[in-house]
Tab-separated table of C-alpha atoms and ligand atoms in Angstrom:
chain	number	residue	atom	x	y	z
A	1	UNK	CA	-23.942	-4.541	-4.342
A	2	UNK	CA	-21.784	-7.039	-2.388
A	3	UNK	CA	-19.144	-9.850	-3.379
A	4	UNK	CA	-20.975	-12.708	-4.637
A	5	UNK	CA	-23.879	-10.592	-5.948
A	6	UNK	CA	-25.108	-11.685	-9.378
A	7	UNK	CA	-23.558	-9.179	-11.507
A	8	UNK	CA	-24.487	-10.810	-14.884
A	9	UNK	CA	-27.052	-8.099	-15.370
A	10	UNK	CA	-24.921	-5.156	-14.444
A	11	UNK	CA	-26.356	-2.164	-16.220
A	12	UNK	CA	-23.884	-0.252	-18.554
A	13	UNK	CA	-22.312	2.903	-17.627
A	14	UNK	CA	-22.614	5.192	-20.588
A	15	UNK	CA	-20.017	7.420	-21.029
A	16	UNK	CA	-20.860	11.125	-21.013
A	17	UNK	CA	-24.107	10.296	-19.112
A	18	UNK	CA	-25.382	12.666	-16.163
A	19	UNK	CA	-27.284	11.421	-13.286
A	20	UNK	CA	-30.230	12.958	-11.590
A	21	UNK	CA	-28.062	14.560	-9.057
A	22	UNK	CA	-26.051	16.106	-11.818
A	23	UNK	CA	-22.922	13.810	-11.618
A	24	UNK	CA	-21.072	12.813	-14.541
A	25	UNK	CA	-20.435	9.263	-15.280
A	26	UNK	CA	-17.073	8.770	-13.739
A	27	UNK	CA	-14.797	5.493	-13.339
A	28	UNK	CA	-12.395	4.950	-10.622
A	29	UNK	CA	-8.825	3.219	-10.385
A	30	UNK	CA	-7.105	2.241	-7.167
A	31	UNK	CA	-3.453	3.090	-7.890
A	32	UNK	CA	-1.782	5.928	-9.610
A	33	UNK	CA	0.818	4.128	-11.759
A	34	UNK	CA	1.421	4.063	-15.359
A	35	UNK	CA	-1.168	1.314	-15.899
A	36	UNK	CA	-3.527	3.775	-14.314
A	37	UNK	CA	-2.488	6.480	-16.284
A	38	UNK	CA	-3.220	4.721	-19.511
A	39	UNK	CA	-6.493	3.825	-18.205
A	40	UNK	CA	-7.394	7.178	-17.415
A	41	UNK	CA	-6.560	8.271	-21.098
A	42	UNK	CA	-8.612	5.516	-22.613
A	43	UNK	CA	-11.785	6.299	-20.332
A	44	UNK	CA	-11.402	9.953	-20.921
A	45	UNK	CA	-11.186	9.488	-24.462
A	46	UNK	CA	-14.576	7.887	-24.476
A	47	UNK	CA	-15.755	10.331	-22.433
A	48	UNK	CA	-15.622	9.576	-18.620
A	49	UNK	CA	-14.687	11.427	-15.889
A	50	UNK	CA	-11.893	9.558	-13.786
A	51	UNK	CA	-11.057	9.397	-10.184
A	52	UNK	CA	-7.661	8.056	-8.998
A	53	UNK	CA	-6.763	7.189	-5.345
A	54	UNK	CA	-3.297	7.271	-4.934
A	55	UNK	CA	-1.296	8.634	-1.978
A	56	UNK	CA	1.777	10.024	-3.744
A	57	UNK	CA	0.856	13.606	-4.791
A	58	UNK	CA	2.655	13.511	-8.197
A	59	UNK	CA	1.514	9.891	-9.728
A	60	UNK	CA	1.316	9.235	-13.341
A	61	UNK	CA	-2.337	8.752	-12.994
A	62	UNK	CA	-3.244	11.236	-10.372
A	63	UNK	CA	-1.508	13.990	-12.684
A	64	UNK	CA	-3.988	13.191	-15.555
A	65	UNK	CA	-7.195	12.404	-14.066
A	66	UNK	CA	-10.185	14.719	-13.200
A	67	UNK	CA	-10.168	13.348	-9.563
A	68	UNK	CA	-7.326	12.381	-7.414
A	69	UNK	CA	-8.048	11.449	-4.002
A	70	UNK	CA	-4.823	11.420	-2.236
A	71	UNK	CA	-5.205	8.854	0.703
A	72	UNK	CA	-3.704	5.342	1.263
A	73	UNK	CA	-5.166	2.668	-0.406
A	74	UNK	CA	-6.864	1.494	2.701
A	75	UNK	CA	-8.123	4.669	4.017
A	76	UNK	CA	-11.845	4.158	4.802
A	77	UNK	CA	-12.402	7.916	4.040
A	78	UNK	CA	-10.633	7.942	0.733
A	79	UNK	CA	-12.185	4.609	-0.430
A	80	UNK	CA	-15.808	6.155	0.621
A	81	UNK	CA	-14.990	9.382	-1.591
A	82	UNK	CA	-13.844	6.935	-4.305
A	83	UNK	CA	-17.102	5.057	-4.129
A	84	UNK	CA	-19.220	8.228	-4.031
A	85	UNK	CA	-17.743	9.712	-7.167
A	86	UNK	CA	-17.813	6.716	-9.191
A	87	UNK	CA	-20.100	4.187	-10.877
A	88	UNK	CA	-17.609	1.481	-11.388
A	89	UNK	CA	-14.194	0.873	-10.069
A	90	UNK	CA	-10.918	-1.104	-11.090
A	91	UNK	CA	-7.678	-1.399	-9.864
A	92	UNK	CA	-4.065	-1.124	-11.347
A	93	UNK	CA	-1.486	-2.482	-9.246
A	94	UNK	CA	-1.048	-5.925	-7.946
A	95	UNK	CA	-0.273	-5.337	-4.579
A	96	UNK	CA	-3.407	-3.343	-3.786
A	97	UNK	CA	-4.952	-4.304	-0.753
A	98	UNK	CA	-7.638	-6.970	-1.566
A	99	UNK	CA	-9.606	-5.492	1.532
A	100	UNK	CA	-9.840	-2.218	-0.180
A	101	UNK	CA	-11.505	-4.062	-3.443
A	102	UNK	CA	-13.872	-5.628	-0.780
A	103	UNK	CA	-14.806	-2.353	0.857
A	104	UNK	CA	-15.656	-0.633	-2.473
A	105	UNK	CA	-17.611	-3.751	-3.899
A	106	UNK	CA	-20.177	-3.439	-1.034
A	107	UNK	CA	-21.810	-0.224	-2.674
A	108	UNK	CA	-19.975	-0.236	-6.403
A	109	UNK	CA	-19.319	-2.812	-8.845
A	110	UNK	CA	-15.592	-3.585	-9.028
A	111	UNK	CA	-13.606	-5.295	-11.392
A	112	UNK	CA	-11.692	-7.672	-11.027
A	113	UNK	CA	-13.197	-8.824	-7.806
A	114	UNK	CA	-11.208	-8.968	-4.501
A	115	UNK	CA	-11.491	-12.508	-4.432
A	116	UNK	CA	-9.570	-12.860	-7.727
A	117	UNK	CA	-7.046	-10.166	-7.204
A	118	UNK	CA	-6.081	-12.035	-3.766
A	119	UNK	CA	-5.568	-15.432	-5.774
A	120	UNK	CA	-3.000	-13.292	-8.047
A	121	UNK	CA	-1.451	-11.965	-5.407
A	122	UNK	CA	-0.602	-15.018	-3.740
A	123	UNK	CA	1.722	-17.558	-5.728
A	124	UNK	CA	0.470	-20.617	-3.837
A	125	UNK	CA	-3.110	-19.866	-4.615
A	126	UNK	CA	-2.283	-18.912	-8.200
A	127	UNK	CA	-0.640	-22.128	-8.800
A	128	UNK	CA	-3.289	-24.005	-7.160
A	129	UNK	CA	-5.775	-22.326	-9.414
A	130	UNK	CA	-3.540	-23.167	-12.278
A	131	UNK	CA	-3.787	-27.132	-10.943
A	132	UNK	CA	-7.500	-26.918	-10.538
A	133	UNK	CA	-8.171	-25.968	-13.871
A	134	UNK	CA	-5.352	-27.693	-15.794
A	135	UNK	CA	-7.914	-30.214	-17.410
A	136	UNK	CA	-9.652	-27.104	-18.648
A	137	UNK	CA	-7.240	-25.237	-19.892
A	138	UNK	CA	-4.733	-27.963	-21.102
A	139	UNK	CA	-1.722	-26.462	-19.312
A	140	UNK	CA	-0.001	-27.007	-15.971
A	141	UNK	CA	2.391	-24.768	-14.412
A	142	UNK	CA	6.281	-25.775	-13.318
A	143	UNK	CA	6.826	-28.489	-10.882
A	144	UNK	CA	6.711	-26.789	-7.508
A	145	UNK	CA	6.692	-27.171	-3.874
A	146	UNK	CA	5.513	-25.076	-0.987
A	147	UNK	CA	8.004	-23.831	1.879
A	148	UNK	CA	6.069	-21.959	4.496
A	149	UNK	CA	7.731	-23.800	7.627
A	150	UNK	CA	11.341	-25.178	8.398
A	151	UNK	CA	9.605	-28.706	8.246
A	152	UNK	CA	8.483	-28.017	4.787
A	153	UNK	CA	12.009	-26.803	3.892
A	154	UNK	CA	13.573	-30.058	5.231
A	155	UNK	CA	10.995	-32.198	3.556
A	156	UNK	CA	11.779	-30.290	-0.092
A	157	UNK	CA	15.624	-30.948	0.559
A	158	UNK	CA	15.188	-34.593	1.694
A	159	UNK	CA	12.745	-35.537	-0.974
A	160	UNK	CA	12.571	-33.024	-4.108
A	161	UNK	CA	15.701	-33.069	-5.773
A	162	UNK	CA	14.006	-33.053	-8.956
A	163	UNK	CA	13.282	-29.132	-8.024
A	164	UNK	CA	16.996	-28.282	-8.157
A	165	UNK	CA	18.255	-26.201	-10.013
A	166	UNK	CA	15.140	-24.164	-9.118
A	167	UNK	CA	14.150	-20.498	-8.420
A	168	UNK	CA	12.947	-19.631	-4.845
A	169	UNK	CA	9.902	-17.284	-4.939
A	170	UNK	CA	8.337	-15.256	-2.259
A	171	UNK	CA	4.408	-16.179	-2.405
A	172	UNK	CA	3.518	-12.809	-2.031
A	173	UNK	CA	4.566	-9.150	-3.061
A	174	UNK	CA	7.079	-10.282	-6.044
A	175	UNK	CA	7.198	-8.238	-9.307
A	176	UNK	CA	9.980	-7.611	-12.016
A	177	UNK	CA	11.981	-10.443	-10.683
A	178	UNK	CA	12.335	-9.345	-7.061
A	179	UNK	CA	11.643	-11.845	-4.169
A	180	UNK	CA	13.410	-14.284	-6.256
A	181	UNK	CA	16.621	-16.457	-5.771
A	182	UNK	CA	17.976	-19.088	-8.077
A	183	UNK	CA	19.349	-22.112	-6.262
A	184	UNK	CA	21.406	-25.078	-7.370
A	185	UNK	CA	21.838	-27.291	-4.219
A	186	UNK	CA	19.603	-28.028	-1.110
A	187	UNK	CA	22.140	-25.858	1.018
A	188	UNK	CA	21.808	-22.919	-1.400
A	189	UNK	CA	17.873	-23.481	-1.223
A	190	UNK	CA	18.203	-23.012	2.756
A	191	UNK	CA	20.219	-19.854	2.648
A	192	UNK	CA	17.797	-18.366	0.062
A	193	UNK	CA	14.934	-19.217	2.360
A	194	UNK	CA	16.744	-17.309	5.242
A	195	UNK	CA	17.673	-14.625	2.941
A	196	UNK	CA	14.048	-14.070	1.784
A	197	UNK	CA	13.413	-13.805	5.559
A	198	UNK	CA	11.881	-17.341	5.880
A	199	UNK	CA	8.631	-16.222	4.394
A	200	UNK	CA	5.977	-18.264	2.545
A	201	UNK	CA	7.617	-19.219	-0.773
A	202	UNK	CA	7.184	-21.655	-3.725
A	203	UNK	CA	10.310	-23.551	-4.986
A	204	UNK	CA	10.064	-23.828	-8.694
A	205	UNK	CA	12.001	-26.188	-11.059
A	206	UNK	CA	13.845	-24.120	-13.274
A	207	UNK	CA	12.727	-25.056	-17.114
A	208	UNK	CA	14.998	-24.795	-20.102
A	209	UNK	CA	12.950	-21.834	-21.750
A	210	UNK	CA	12.919	-21.451	-25.541
A	211	UNK	CA	10.438	-18.304	-25.240
A	212	UNK	CA	7.947	-16.582	-23.079
A	213	UNK	CA	4.878	-15.413	-23.985
A	214	UNK	CA	1.458	-13.633	-22.697
A	215	UNK	CA	-2.030	-13.406	-23.491
A	216	UNK	CA	-4.477	-10.868	-22.868
A	217	UNK	CA	-8.021	-11.609	-22.115
A	218	UNK	CA	-11.103	-9.325	-21.499
A	219	UNK	CA	-14.249	-10.889	-19.836
A	220	UNK	CA	-17.282	-9.091	-19.189
A	221	UNK	CA	-19.771	-9.274	-16.491
A	222	UNK	CA	-21.856	-11.498	-18.547
A	223	UNK	CA	-18.969	-13.844	-19.171
A	224	UNK	CA	-18.338	-12.681	-22.792
A	225	UNK	CA	-14.618	-13.067	-23.793
A	226	UNK	CA	-12.282	-11.707	-26.155
A	227	UNK	CA	-8.696	-11.736	-26.224
A	228	UNK	CA	-5.450	-10.464	-28.302
A	229	UNK	CA	-3.286	-12.808	-29.862
A	230	UNK	CA	-0.248	-13.863	-27.848
A	231	UNK	CA	2.739	-11.622	-27.683
A	232	UNK	CA	6.100	-13.000	-27.465
A	233	UNK	CA	8.393	-11.396	-24.518
A	234	UNK	CA	11.829	-10.975	-23.885
A	235	UNK	CA	12.990	-10.422	-20.095
A	236	UNK	CA	16.328	-9.028	-19.042
A	237	UNK	CA	17.176	-9.427	-15.439
A	238	UNK	CA	13.824	-10.411	-14.788
A	239	UNK	CA	12.134	-7.344	-16.346
A	240	UNK	CA	10.381	-7.305	-19.578
A	241	UNK	CA	12.495	-5.602	-22.170
A	242	UNK	CA	10.991	-6.280	-25.487
A	243	UNK	CA	7.537	-7.350	-26.794
A	244	UNK	CA	7.214	-8.728	-30.220
A	245	UNK	CA	3.497	-8.643	-31.480
A	246	UNK	CA	3.182	-9.946	-34.989
A	247	UNK	CA	2.169	-12.732	-36.915
A	248	UNK	CA	4.819	-15.525	-37.071
A	249	UNK	CA	5.997	-14.323	-33.449
A	250	UNK	CA	5.539	-17.928	-32.213
A	251	UNK	CA	4.434	-21.238	-33.532
A	252	UNK	CA	0.650	-20.891	-34.309
A	253	UNK	CA	-0.181	-24.320	-32.691
A	254	UNK	CA	1.520	-22.817	-29.399
A	255	UNK	CA	-0.382	-19.555	-29.906
A	256	UNK	CA	-3.734	-21.000	-30.406
A	257	UNK	CA	-3.052	-23.362	-27.286
A	258	UNK	CA	-1.951	-20.246	-24.965
A	259	UNK	CA	-4.949	-18.080	-26.263
A	260	UNK	CA	-7.423	-21.013	-25.373
A	261	UNK	CA	-5.756	-21.807	-21.867
A	262	UNK	CA	-5.842	-17.970	-20.848
A	263	UNK	CA	-9.627	-18.031	-21.937
A	264	UNK	CA	-10.320	-21.045	-19.671
A	265	UNK	CA	-8.406	-19.613	-16.671
A	266	UNK	CA	-10.636	-16.455	-16.978
A	267	UNK	CA	-13.467	-18.384	-17.141
A	268	UNK	CA	-12.757	-20.652	-14.279
A	269	UNK	CA	-12.050	-17.630	-12.405
A	270	UNK	CA	-15.210	-15.786	-13.311
A	271	UNK	CA	-13.066	-12.962	-14.070
A	272	UNK	CA	-14.602	-9.547	-14.795
A	273	UNK	CA	-11.911	-7.173	-16.729
A	274	UNK	CA	-8.599	-7.554	-18.529
A	275	UNK	CA	-6.601	-10.505	-17.242
A	276	UNK	CA	-3.134	-11.201	-18.431
A	277	UNK	CA	-1.694	-14.950	-18.244
A	278	UNK	CA	2.074	-15.310	-18.746
A	279	UNK	CA	3.319	-18.560	-20.258
A	280	UNK	CA	6.864	-20.253	-20.639
A	281	UNK	CA	7.568	-22.229	-23.898
A	282	UNK	CA	9.788	-25.187	-22.776
A	283	UNK	CA	12.295	-26.939	-25.095
A	284	UNK	CA	10.562	-29.653	-27.068
A	285	UNK	CA	11.699	-33.090	-25.857
A	286	UNK	CA	12.404	-32.102	-22.442
A	287	UNK	CA	10.299	-33.444	-19.414
A	288	UNK	CA	7.948	-30.375	-19.418
A	289	UNK	CA	8.077	-29.742	-23.245
A	290	UNK	CA	5.772	-27.318	-24.696
A	291	UNK	CA	3.438	-24.533	-23.012
A	292	UNK	CA	3.678	-24.107	-19.063
A	293	UNK	CA	1.524	-21.345	-17.491
A	294	UNK	CA	3.753	-19.192	-15.412
A	295	UNK	CA	1.549	-16.470	-13.459
A	296	UNK	CA	-1.347	-14.091	-14.096
A	297	UNK	CA	-1.723	-10.356	-13.571
A	298	UNK	CA	-5.372	-9.256	-12.713
A	299	UNK	CA	-4.932	-6.209	-14.828
A	300	UNK	CA	-3.728	-4.723	-18.251
A	301	UNK	CA	-0.161	-5.625	-18.522
A	302	UNK	CA	3.160	-4.171	-19.783
A	303	UNK	CA	3.385	-6.874	-22.501
A	304	UNK	CA	0.019	-5.313	-23.761
A	305	UNK	CA	1.322	-1.672	-24.207
A	306	UNK	CA	1.516	-2.182	-27.718
A	307	UNK	CA	-2.105	-2.545	-28.408
A	308	UNK	CA	-2.528	1.117	-27.860
A	309	UNK	CA	-0.838	1.845	-30.916
A	310	UNK	CA	-1.083	-1.348	-33.119
A	311	UNK	CA	-4.905	-2.540	-32.601
A	312	UNK	CA	-8.338	-0.869	-33.146
A	313	UNK	CA	-9.003	-1.258	-29.309
A	314	UNK	CA	-6.278	-1.332	-26.752
A	315	UNK	CA	-6.145	-3.321	-23.645
A	316	UNK	CA	-7.087	-0.044	-21.442
A	317	UNK	CA	-10.328	0.345	-23.922
A	318	UNK	CA	-11.325	-3.148	-22.956
A	319	UNK	CA	-10.635	-2.478	-19.372
A	320	UNK	CA	-12.897	0.335	-19.408
A	321	UNK	CA	-15.535	-1.360	-21.810
A	322	UNK	CA	-15.459	-4.520	-19.377
A	323	UNK	CA	-15.833	-2.591	-16.320
A	324	UNK	CA	-18.593	-0.323	-17.458
A	325	UNK	CA	-20.590	-3.399	-18.824
A	326	UNK	CA	-20.194	-1.835	-22.246
A	327	UNK	CA	-20.062	-4.222	-25.491
A	328	UNK	CA	-16.662	-6.156	-26.026
A	329	UNK	CA	-15.849	-6.053	-29.612
A	330	UNK	CA	-13.128	-8.662	-30.786
A	331	UNK	CA	-9.863	-6.503	-31.088
A	332	UNK	CA	-7.944	-6.355	-34.428
A	333	UNK	CA	-4.651	-5.870	-34.773
A	334	UNK	CA	-4.079	-3.582	-37.746
A	335	UNK	CA	-0.211	-3.264	-37.789
A	336	UNK	CA	2.923	-5.694	-36.540
A	337	UNK	CA	4.368	-3.913	-33.645
A	338	UNK	CA	7.627	-4.284	-31.404
A	339	UNK	CA	7.470	-2.734	-27.740
A	340	UNK	CA	10.501	-1.404	-26.129
A	341	UNK	CA	10.299	-0.938	-22.359
A	342	UNK	CA	12.177	2.453	-21.339
A	343	UNK	CA	13.810	1.979	-17.975
A	344	UNK	CA	15.402	4.636	-16.030
A	345	UNK	CA	18.964	3.435	-17.058
A	346	UNK	CA	18.398	5.053	-20.442
A	347	UNK	CA	18.583	8.488	-18.706
A	348	UNK	CA	22.143	7.545	-17.567
A	349	UNK	CA	25.347	7.566	-19.828
A	350	UNK	CA	28.087	4.971	-19.509
A	351	UNK	CA	29.740	7.031	-16.837
A	352	UNK	CA	26.385	7.281	-14.515
A	353	UNK	CA	25.754	10.857	-15.469
A	354	UNK	CA	22.032	11.879	-15.921
A	355	UNK	CA	21.345	12.953	-19.748
A	356	UNK	CA	18.114	13.371	-21.704
A	357	UNK	CA	17.885	10.357	-24.213
A	358	UNK	CA	18.064	11.149	-27.943
A	359	UNK	CA	14.578	11.875	-28.527
A	360	UNK	CA	15.495	13.961	-31.669
A	361	UNK	CA	16.866	11.095	-33.413
A	362	UNK	CA	14.374	8.145	-32.050
A	363	UNK	CA	11.191	10.192	-33.137
A	364	UNK	CA	12.747	10.960	-36.468
A	365	UNK	CA	12.030	7.197	-37.118
A	366	UNK	CA	8.996	6.145	-38.962
A	367	UNK	CA	6.154	4.424	-36.839
A	368	UNK	CA	7.733	5.300	-33.653
A	369	UNK	CA	5.110	5.951	-30.791
A	370	UNK	CA	6.672	7.312	-27.563
A	371	UNK	CA	4.906	7.009	-24.304
A	372	UNK	CA	6.222	8.429	-21.038
A	373	UNK	CA	4.717	8.059	-17.748
A	374	UNK	CA	5.152	11.573	-16.285
A	375	UNK	CA	7.840	10.247	-13.600
A	376	UNK	CA	9.954	13.141	-12.559
A	377	UNK	CA	12.910	11.052	-11.306
A	378	UNK	CA	14.653	8.388	-13.297
A	379	UNK	CA	16.154	5.518	-11.580
A	380	UNK	CA	17.878	2.427	-12.768
A	381	UNK	CA	15.339	-0.308	-13.161
A	382	UNK	CA	12.137	2.102	-12.871
A	383	UNK	CA	9.695	1.905	-15.491
A	384	UNK	CA	9.734	5.454	-17.152
A	385	UNK	CA	8.031	4.572	-20.384
A	386	UNK	CA	7.857	2.535	-23.392
A	387	UNK	CA	8.483	3.044	-27.209
A	388	UNK	CA	6.181	1.056	-29.575
A	389	UNK	CA	7.170	0.965	-33.416
A	390	UNK	CA	4.657	-0.075	-35.673
A	391	UNK	CA	5.050	-0.247	-39.598
A	392	UNK	CA	3.775	-1.874	-42.566
A	393	UNK	CA	5.551	-5.184	-42.318
A	394	UNK	CA	7.640	-7.184	-39.607
A	395	UNK	CA	10.768	-6.508	-41.463
A	396	UNK	CA	10.437	-2.621	-41.356
A	397	UNK	CA	9.382	-2.755	-37.990
A	398	UNK	CA	12.299	-4.847	-36.832
A	399	UNK	CA	14.640	-2.530	-38.581
A	400	UNK	CA	13.136	0.643	-36.864
A	401	UNK	CA	13.100	-1.361	-33.660
A	402	UNK	CA	16.877	-2.158	-33.909
A	403	UNK	CA	17.758	1.506	-34.612
A	404	UNK	CA	15.778	2.755	-31.817
A	405	UNK	CA	17.213	0.242	-29.303
A	406	UNK	CA	20.655	1.132	-30.669
A	407	UNK	CA	20.200	4.827	-30.133
A	408	UNK	CA	18.963	4.151	-26.570
A	409	UNK	CA	21.508	1.720	-25.721
A	410	UNK	CA	18.509	-0.782	-24.673
A	411	UNK	CA	19.037	-4.393	-23.749
A	412	UNK	CA	17.394	-7.057	-25.882
A	413	UNK	CA	18.766	-5.739	-29.140
A	414	UNK	CA	20.448	-9.219	-30.217
A	415	UNK	CA	16.928	-10.813	-30.232
A	416	UNK	CA	15.057	-8.366	-32.362
B	501	ATP	P1	6.677	-10.140	-13.294
B	501	ATP	O1	7.147	-8.660	-13.438
B	501	ATP	O2	6.123	-10.521	-14.346
B	501	ATP	O3	5.178	-10.058	-12.388
B	501	ATP	P2	8.047	-11.743	-11.329
B	501	ATP	O4	8.858	-11.100	-10.250
B	501	ATP	O5	6.288	-12.140	-10.877
B	501	ATP	O6	7.361	-10.977	-12.677
B	501	ATP	P3	8.295	-14.368	-12.494
B	501	ATP	O7	7.504	-13.995	-13.848
B	501	ATP	O8	7.729	-15.547	-11.659
B	501	ATP	O9	8.584	-13.085	-11.853
B	501	ATP	O10	9.915	-14.688	-13.190
B	501	ATP	C1	10.437	-13.457	-13.778
B	501	ATP	C2	11.295	-14.383	-15.250
B	501	ATP	O11	12.352	-15.144	-14.406
B	501	ATP	C3	10.572	-14.925	-15.974
B	501	ATP	O12	9.801	-14.141	-16.891
B	501	ATP	C4	11.532	-16.033	-16.690
B	501	ATP	O13	12.366	-15.294	-17.354
B	501	ATP	C5	12.317	-16.261	-15.325
B	501	ATP	N1	11.823	-17.546	-14.681
B	501	ATP	C6	10.973	-17.625	-13.617
B	501	ATP	N2	10.432	-18.797	-13.154
B	501	ATP	C7	11.127	-19.619	-14.013
B	501	ATP	C8	11.660	-20.945	-14.392
B	501	ATP	N3	10.561	-21.937	-13.246
B	501	ATP	N4	12.164	-21.423	-15.066
B	501	ATP	C9	13.143	-20.692	-15.955
B	501	ATP	N5	12.901	-19.300	-15.928
B	501	ATP	C10	12.033	-18.690	-14.960
B	502	MG	MG1	6.274	-12.646	-14.723
């Protein structure tokens, strides 16, 4: 099967099946991080064997998979081995070489495709895509300009004062707020572009955000789509800190609009798999008031981790279903939830000494679900795990979340 082949009739890969050669139904993932680990857990629960391609010997996903192919992401031998082992393949991190997905797609169904991953990997192409489907999705992105050359920098300095104050973002390889510089003046813009290595960037107008949210959509080979209700996200220093997932987490009209927009963005891309679309909620009455699309992640997302414990199908279950061409049931959230991200910071006390977090107290709280990713070394800013709190009602979930956040000295507490 090659890129562009009509996959709408992709036959299902049934879990637990064994082919004529005695090979067990196996799903593969490029990348060995925590998203891969949770994907592997979901696939294995259903009865699949799993294979992870990841250069690191001790990766979160590699540690729990049936097969670990320990090569570089673009190693031809490793990729051939992955294709040989697996009936369908996905990816778990954004900066996977799109070429690797293209190579795999020559012989195996790959979801999402190299083409859509390449769009999401480049803010310039991503924004062009959002603009192209704005009529359909009903939302636009923040006003921006592309800066790839000194002439474009000059033009923006001369003519786009409307974009200041703004955020200069590298077109590629940005995540968790990395590769971004906030600028107030034309001079600061020039300095920031130099600081970022004069690589391709976008300058985005700084918008007065009242909130941020994201929507997870799963789309099958046949175009069927299901989605979760939007979750409201709180970022601290550019990194997701808290996700609020319960009814009333945001105004219903905005929630509906975000869901519809995410679904139309997925359709417009011909997307297969789980897609996360992030939105800004901008102060009403301001120039760009309402809902603005920020960016998309071509995979399950940190803001959807609560679905493991609070929904009858998680974002990882849906990724498995979508790529294996199984039915996509509409997921139902059965409990209100708050997710707290656990960065490596939690493993250090106020004087910078390593310590074991107080799990004894945290785990004694009702409705806490601790997920640690199996990373051996805690580092400041490193995603080590998350804690989801579920409960019978929003008030009790908030009470427990506040208690847990305080026990672990987590940021974002004032917002819970
Ligand atoms: P991620 O880890 O989600 O991939 P990222 O590094 O790609 O993050 P963005 O999502 O572009 O970064 O921005 C990180 C955060 O910075 C946003 O969640 C938001 O809080 C803030 N931010 C980004 N762009 C703007 C903007 N135009 N106006 C106001 N705030 C912004
Ligand atoms: Mg983001």
